[in-house]
Amino acid sequence: MPCGPPSSPSGSRAVAVLSVGARPQLVRDLPLVAVAVVWGSSFLVVKRVAEPETVVAVLALRFALVLPVLGAVAWRRLRGLSAAQWGGGAVLGVVLGAVFLLETYGAVHTSATNAGLVISLTMVFTPLAEAALRRSAPAGAFLAAAGLSVLGVALLTGDGGLRAPSAGDLLVLGAAVARTVNVLATARLRSVRGVDALALTWVQLAFATAVFVLAAPLAGPSPLSVAASFDAARWGLLLYLSLLCTLFAFFVQLWAVRATSPSRVSLLLGTEPLWAALFGIALAGDRPGPLALLGAVAVLAGTEWGRRRAPRFPAAG
């Protein structure tokens, strides 16, 4: 969307229109674009801060740093939750933990470009799953978009069929499926309907973090030993994941749903895979072959087309 001054002079009236129209829209858009950028960069950051044996410990540290801040803000709302709401949040927390485990392990074992593009299949998986649950056939245009996305992933991860997808690619694909389950469960679980978003997020993250803390010694070193081994650079990357990719992103989304339309939020946050590919190619040195590059373009086009053509369903219940 053009946001600079007009290319030809049109007097003070055009400047006034620009100042009262485009500038407020730009102010509303920039935080959402920033979230998409940091999310897109997170796959590269994860690869540099975590190793296969420290994934669970890094996840525990990432969310343990966020929980006190969110908890302080949400304290009064948390006190109002019922036992059933806490239980529903705990179930969603376990699902969310599975999402992050699959996604992080996958990102460590594949390229940042692949991880960022494969995870975007959630945008077509979720409407397909919702349509299946409702026994409603999606429009042909959406099915075509979904097919294009899946074909793009096949080209991207298999380099045009020249090799099998890596274990990391398959793990990220599993994370996309788990994300879909998380979205559907959040919408359909009766015990969490109407629960304050901030309180529900804290409960989910708290239970996911508890799972990570308990599982970390079984999967590798403990979170405390990993934290003690980090140098300043890795601490900086971990804080980036905690403060920007998690805390900042959450509060921007809470603000955005009140400041702009849901379709615009979806449009801007949907650019995450594009940023992931740019970071992977520009900074991580990813060099996809011609067919894989064609697949990347197909994924971006298919998921964006699918997001625009996805069937719209009323809220469950």
Short mmCIF file of C-alpha atoms in Angstrom, two decimals:
data_model
loop_
_atom_site.label_atom_id
_atom_site.label_comp_id
_atom_site.label_asym_id
_atom_site.label_seq_id
_atom_site.Cartn_x
_atom_site.Cartn_y
_atom_site.Cartn_z
CA MET A 1 0.00 0.00 0.00
CA PRO A 2 1.51 3.37 -1.01
CA CYS A 3 2.26 5.46 2.04
CA GLY A 4 4.62 8.10 0.73
CA PRO A 5 3.79 11.53 -0.65
CA PRO A 6 2.03 11.78 -4.04
CA SER A 7 4.31 11.54 -7.05
CA SER A 8 2.91 14.76 -8.50
CA PRO A 9 2.24 17.99 -6.53
CA SER A 10 -1.45 18.43 -5.77
CA GLY A 11 -1.50 21.21 -3.20
CA SER A 12 -2.26 21.41 0.47
CA ARG A 13 -5.57 19.49 0.14
CA ALA A 14 -3.78 16.29 -0.92
CA VAL A 15 -1.28 16.71 1.90
CA ALA A 16 -4.13 17.11 4.37
CA VAL A 17 -5.87 13.99 3.07
CA LEU A 18 -2.59 12.11 3.35
CA SER A 19 -1.98 13.26 6.91
CA VAL A 20 -5.41 12.31 8.25
CA GLY A 21 -5.90 9.15 6.17
CA ALA A 22 -2.74 7.31 5.28
CA ARG A 23 -0.70 8.21 8.32
CA PRO A 24 -3.11 6.75 10.94
CA GLN A 25 -3.44 3.61 8.81
CA LEU A 26 0.34 3.37 8.60
CA VAL A 27 0.58 3.72 12.38
CA ARG A 28 -1.89 0.86 12.79
CA ASP A 29 -0.13 -1.31 10.21
CA LEU A 30 3.49 -0.95 11.31
CA PRO A 31 3.22 -2.91 14.59
CA LEU A 32 1.54 -5.81 12.78
CA VAL A 33 4.18 -5.80 10.06
CA ALA A 34 6.81 -5.79 12.83
CA VAL A 35 5.19 -8.88 14.36
CA ALA A 36 5.23 -10.66 10.98
CA VAL A 37 8.90 -9.73 10.57
CA VAL A 38 9.98 -10.99 14.00
CA TRP A 39 7.94 -14.17 13.56
CA GLY A 40 9.57 -14.71 10.17
CA SER A 41 13.02 -14.21 11.70
CA SER A 42 12.30 -16.57 14.61
CA PHE A 43 13.12 -19.70 12.58
CA LEU A 44 16.63 -18.41 11.93
CA VAL A 45 17.02 -17.29 15.56
CA VAL A 46 15.95 -20.71 16.83
CA LYS A 47 18.59 -22.38 14.68
CA ARG A 48 21.26 -20.18 16.26
CA VAL A 49 20.18 -20.43 19.89
CA ALA A 50 19.11 -24.10 20.14
CA GLU A 51 20.75 -27.41 19.35
CA PRO A 52 18.97 -30.76 19.00
CA GLU A 53 19.75 -31.74 22.59
CA THR A 54 18.80 -28.33 24.08
CA VAL A 55 15.49 -27.66 22.28
CA VAL A 56 13.27 -28.50 25.27
CA ALA A 57 15.44 -26.53 27.71
CA VAL A 58 15.46 -23.50 25.41
CA LEU A 59 11.65 -23.62 25.14
CA ALA A 60 11.39 -23.78 28.93
CA LEU A 61 13.64 -20.74 29.27
CA ARG A 62 11.88 -18.83 26.49
CA PHE A 63 8.47 -18.99 28.15
CA ALA A 64 9.68 -18.86 31.74
CA LEU A 65 11.00 -15.37 30.95
CA VAL A 66 7.59 -14.29 29.64
CA LEU A 67 5.29 -15.77 32.27
CA PRO A 68 6.05 -13.32 35.14
CA VAL A 69 5.29 -10.29 32.96
CA LEU A 70 2.08 -11.75 31.54
CA GLY A 71 1.11 -13.01 34.99
CA ALA A 72 1.51 -9.58 36.58
CA VAL A 73 -0.77 -8.03 33.95
CA ALA A 74 -3.33 -10.85 34.02
CA TRP A 75 -3.37 -11.47 37.80
CA ARG A 76 -6.87 -10.15 38.48
CA ARG A 77 -8.30 -11.98 35.47
CA LEU A 78 -6.62 -15.23 36.46
CA ARG A 79 -8.23 -15.06 39.91
CA GLY A 80 -11.65 -15.08 38.24
CA LEU A 81 -11.14 -18.31 36.31
CA SER A 82 -13.16 -21.36 37.31
CA ALA A 83 -11.69 -24.84 37.78
CA ALA A 84 -13.18 -25.91 34.44
CA GLN A 85 -11.55 -22.94 32.70
CA TRP A 86 -8.19 -23.77 34.25
CA GLY A 87 -8.64 -27.36 33.05
CA GLY A 88 -9.50 -26.25 29.52
CA GLY A 89 -6.48 -23.96 29.48
CA ALA A 90 -4.29 -26.83 30.66
CA VAL A 91 -5.49 -29.04 27.78
CA LEU A 92 -4.76 -26.28 25.29
CA GLY A 93 -1.38 -25.74 26.95
CA VAL A 94 -0.39 -29.34 26.27
CA VAL A 95 -1.44 -28.96 22.62
CA LEU A 96 0.46 -25.68 22.39
CA GLY A 97 3.51 -27.37 23.87
CA ALA A 98 3.32 -30.02 21.14
CA VAL A 99 3.17 -27.27 18.50
CA PHE A 100 6.32 -25.59 19.80
CA LEU A 101 8.19 -28.87 20.24
CA LEU A 102 7.50 -30.01 16.68
CA GLU A 103 8.15 -26.56 15.25
CA THR A 104 11.40 -25.98 17.14
CA TYR A 105 12.83 -29.45 16.59
CA GLY A 106 11.88 -29.10 12.94
CA ALA A 107 13.53 -25.68 12.60
CA VAL A 108 16.75 -27.05 14.09
CA HIS A 109 16.82 -29.90 11.57
CA THR A 110 15.89 -28.03 8.39
CA SER A 111 16.59 -24.67 6.76
CA ALA A 112 15.02 -21.49 8.08
CA THR A 113 13.41 -20.96 4.66
CA ASN A 114 11.79 -24.39 4.62
CA ALA A 115 10.55 -24.10 8.20
CA GLY A 116 8.94 -20.71 7.64
CA LEU A 117 7.20 -21.80 4.44
CA VAL A 118 6.05 -25.27 5.51
CA ILE A 119 4.46 -23.96 8.72
CA SER A 120 2.36 -21.58 6.61
CA LEU A 121 0.29 -24.58 5.49
CA THR A 122 -1.69 -23.97 8.69
CA MET A 123 -3.50 -21.26 6.72
CA VAL A 124 -5.03 -23.88 4.42
CA PHE A 125 -5.14 -26.82 6.83
CA THR A 126 -7.35 -24.97 9.33
CA PRO A 127 -10.23 -24.05 6.97
CA LEU A 128 -10.08 -27.55 5.44
CA ALA A 129 -10.34 -29.17 8.87
CA GLU A 130 -13.14 -26.82 9.93
CA ALA A 131 -15.05 -27.59 6.72
CA ALA A 132 -14.62 -31.33 7.34
CA LEU A 133 -15.94 -31.00 10.89
CA ARG A 134 -18.94 -29.05 9.63
CA ARG A 135 -19.41 -31.40 6.64
CA SER A 136 -19.28 -28.44 4.33
CA ALA A 137 -17.47 -28.51 0.98
CA PRO A 138 -15.02 -25.60 0.49
CA ALA A 139 -15.21 -23.59 -2.71
CA GLY A 140 -13.28 -24.83 -5.72
CA ALA A 141 -10.99 -21.78 -5.62
CA PHE A 142 -9.94 -22.58 -2.06
CA LEU A 143 -9.28 -26.24 -2.91
CA ALA A 144 -7.16 -25.10 -5.85
CA ALA A 145 -5.20 -22.79 -3.55
CA ALA A 146 -4.70 -25.60 -1.05
CA GLY A 147 -3.50 -27.90 -3.83
CA LEU A 148 -1.05 -25.26 -5.05
CA SER A 149 0.32 -24.85 -1.51
CA VAL A 150 0.81 -28.59 -1.03
CA LEU A 151 2.47 -28.90 -4.44
CA GLY A 152 4.75 -26.00 -3.50
CA VAL A 153 5.79 -27.71 -0.28
CA ALA A 154 6.53 -30.92 -2.20
CA LEU A 155 8.76 -29.01 -4.62
CA LEU A 156 10.39 -27.01 -1.83
CA THR A 157 11.20 -29.86 0.53
CA GLY A 158 11.96 -32.44 -2.14
CA ASP A 159 13.83 -30.07 -4.48
CA GLY A 160 11.47 -31.03 -7.28
CA GLY A 161 11.35 -34.69 -6.32
CA LEU A 162 15.14 -35.08 -6.40
CA ARG A 163 15.28 -36.05 -2.73
CA ALA A 164 12.97 -37.07 0.12
CA PRO A 165 11.86 -34.38 2.57
CA SER A 166 14.18 -34.12 5.56
CA ALA A 167 13.16 -35.12 9.08
CA GLY A 168 13.05 -31.42 9.94
CA ASP A 169 10.63 -30.70 7.08
CA LEU A 170 8.33 -33.48 8.30
CA LEU A 171 8.48 -32.22 11.89
CA VAL A 172 7.48 -28.71 10.79
CA LEU A 173 4.68 -30.24 8.72
CA GLY A 174 3.55 -31.99 11.90
CA ALA A 175 3.68 -28.63 13.67
CA ALA A 176 1.36 -27.16 11.03
CA VAL A 177 -1.11 -29.98 11.73
CA ALA A 178 -0.74 -29.42 15.49
CA ARG A 179 -1.34 -25.69 15.02
CA THR A 180 -4.56 -26.54 13.20
CA VAL A 181 -5.63 -28.78 16.09
CA ASN A 182 -4.82 -25.96 18.53
CA VAL A 183 -6.93 -23.44 16.60
CA LEU A 184 -9.91 -25.79 16.35
CA ALA A 185 -9.64 -26.88 19.99
CA THR A 186 -9.50 -23.28 21.18
CA ALA A 187 -12.64 -22.47 19.20
CA ARG A 188 -14.59 -25.57 20.19
CA LEU A 189 -13.60 -26.32 23.78
CA ARG A 190 -16.66 -25.28 25.78
CA SER A 191 -14.77 -24.63 29.01
CA VAL A 192 -12.72 -21.79 27.51
CA ARG A 193 -15.41 -20.02 25.51
CA GLY A 194 -15.60 -16.40 26.53
CA VAL A 195 -12.47 -16.62 28.70
CA ASP A 196 -10.31 -13.50 28.66
CA ALA A 197 -7.59 -13.89 26.02
CA LEU A 198 -4.78 -12.70 28.28
CA ALA A 199 -5.72 -15.06 31.11
CA LEU A 200 -6.16 -18.02 28.74
CA THR A 201 -2.81 -17.35 27.10
CA TRP A 202 -1.05 -17.28 30.47
CA VAL A 203 -2.62 -20.60 31.51
CA GLN A 204 -1.63 -22.23 28.20
CA LEU A 205 1.94 -20.97 28.37
CA ALA A 206 2.24 -21.93 32.05
CA PHE A 207 1.22 -25.54 31.45
CA ALA A 208 3.33 -25.79 28.29
CA THR A 209 6.32 -24.45 30.24
CA ALA A 210 5.72 -26.93 33.05
CA VAL A 211 5.80 -29.76 30.50
CA PHE A 212 9.06 -28.42 29.06
CA VAL A 213 10.67 -28.09 32.50
CA LEU A 214 9.71 -31.64 33.48
CA ALA A 215 10.76 -33.13 30.14
CA ALA A 216 14.02 -31.21 29.69
CA PRO A 217 16.22 -33.48 31.87
CA LEU A 218 14.94 -36.51 29.92
CA ALA A 219 15.66 -34.88 26.56
CA GLY A 220 19.02 -33.31 27.39
CA PRO A 221 20.54 -30.86 29.86
CA SER A 222 18.31 -29.02 32.33
CA PRO A 223 17.16 -25.44 31.61
CA LEU A 224 19.39 -24.09 34.39
CA SER A 225 22.52 -25.75 32.99
CA VAL A 226 21.68 -24.51 29.50
CA ALA A 227 21.16 -20.99 30.82
CA ALA A 228 24.51 -21.13 32.62
CA SER A 229 26.25 -22.20 29.41
CA PHE A 230 24.89 -19.35 27.28
CA ASP A 231 27.19 -16.52 26.33
CA ALA A 232 25.97 -12.95 25.81
CA ALA A 233 25.09 -13.56 22.15
CA ARG A 234 22.85 -16.53 22.90
CA TRP A 235 21.21 -14.72 25.79
CA GLY A 236 20.44 -11.90 23.38
CA LEU A 237 18.84 -14.33 20.94
CA LEU A 238 16.83 -15.97 23.72
CA LEU A 239 15.57 -12.58 24.91
CA TYR A 240 14.65 -11.78 21.30
CA LEU A 241 12.48 -14.91 21.16
CA SER A 242 10.90 -14.18 24.55
CA LEU A 243 10.38 -10.44 24.45
CA LEU A 244 9.74 -9.77 20.76
CA CYS A 245 8.51 -13.02 19.20
CA THR A 246 6.28 -13.84 22.19
CA LEU A 247 5.48 -10.92 24.52
CA PHE A 248 5.53 -8.06 21.99
CA ALA A 249 3.65 -10.12 19.41
CA PHE A 250 0.91 -11.05 21.87
CA PHE A 251 0.23 -7.50 23.04
CA VAL A 252 0.27 -6.16 19.47
CA GLN A 253 -2.39 -8.70 18.50
CA LEU A 254 -4.54 -7.73 21.50
CA TRP A 255 -4.22 -4.09 20.47
CA ALA A 256 -4.77 -4.77 16.77
CA VAL A 257 -8.13 -6.51 17.15
CA ARG A 258 -9.43 -3.26 18.65
CA ALA A 259 -7.57 -0.84 16.37
CA THR A 260 -8.13 -2.38 12.94
CA SER A 261 -10.20 -5.00 11.13
CA PRO A 262 -9.65 -8.77 11.50
CA SER A 263 -9.10 -9.08 7.75
CA ARG A 264 -6.31 -6.51 7.86
CA VAL A 265 -4.70 -8.26 10.85
CA SER A 266 -4.83 -11.52 8.90
CA LEU A 267 -3.42 -9.89 5.77
CA LEU A 268 -0.41 -8.36 7.53
CA LEU A 269 0.40 -11.30 9.82
CA GLY A 270 0.02 -13.58 6.80
CA THR A 271 3.25 -12.13 5.40
CA GLU A 272 5.24 -14.14 8.00
CA PRO A 273 6.31 -16.89 5.49
CA LEU A 274 7.61 -14.25 3.09
CA TRP A 275 9.81 -12.75 5.81
CA ALA A 276 10.98 -16.22 6.84
CA ALA A 277 12.09 -16.92 3.28
CA LEU A 278 13.84 -13.55 2.99
CA PHE A 279 15.73 -14.05 6.26
CA GLY A 280 16.64 -17.61 5.32
CA ILE A 281 18.03 -16.66 1.93
CA ALA A 282 19.64 -13.33 2.90
CA LEU A 283 21.09 -14.17 6.32
CA ALA A 284 21.14 -17.96 6.73
CA GLY A 285 22.67 -18.62 3.33
CA ASP A 286 19.82 -20.88 2.18
CA ARG A 287 20.22 -21.55 -1.52
CA PRO A 288 17.17 -23.40 -2.85
CA GLY A 289 17.53 -24.90 -6.32
CA PRO A 290 15.35 -23.72 -9.23
CA LEU A 291 12.55 -26.23 -8.56
CA ALA A 292 12.67 -25.61 -4.81
CA LEU A 293 12.53 -21.86 -5.45
CA LEU A 294 9.51 -22.43 -7.68
CA GLY A 295 7.98 -24.39 -4.81
CA ALA A 296 8.61 -21.52 -2.40
CA VAL A 297 6.79 -19.13 -4.72
CA ALA A 298 3.93 -21.63 -5.03
CA VAL A 299 3.64 -21.91 -1.25
CA LEU A 300 3.50 -18.14 -0.82
CA ALA A 301 0.97 -17.74 -3.64
CA GLY A 302 -1.16 -20.70 -2.57
CA THR A 303 -1.37 -19.82 1.11
CA GLU A 304 -2.20 -16.18 0.36
CA TRP A 305 -4.80 -17.20 -2.23
CA GLY A 306 -6.20 -19.75 0.20
CA ARG A 307 -6.34 -17.23 3.04
CA ARG A 308 -8.38 -14.90 0.85
CA ARG A 309 -10.69 -17.66 -0.40
CA ALA A 310 -11.04 -19.59 2.85
CA PRO A 311 -14.62 -20.34 3.86
CA ARG A 312 -15.95 -18.14 6.66
CA PHE A 313 -17.71 -20.02 9.44
CA PRO A 314 -19.61 -18.62 12.42
CA ALA A 315 -18.02 -19.13 15.81
CA ALA A 316 -18.57 -22.56 17.31
CA GLY A 317 -21.57 -22.63 19.65
#
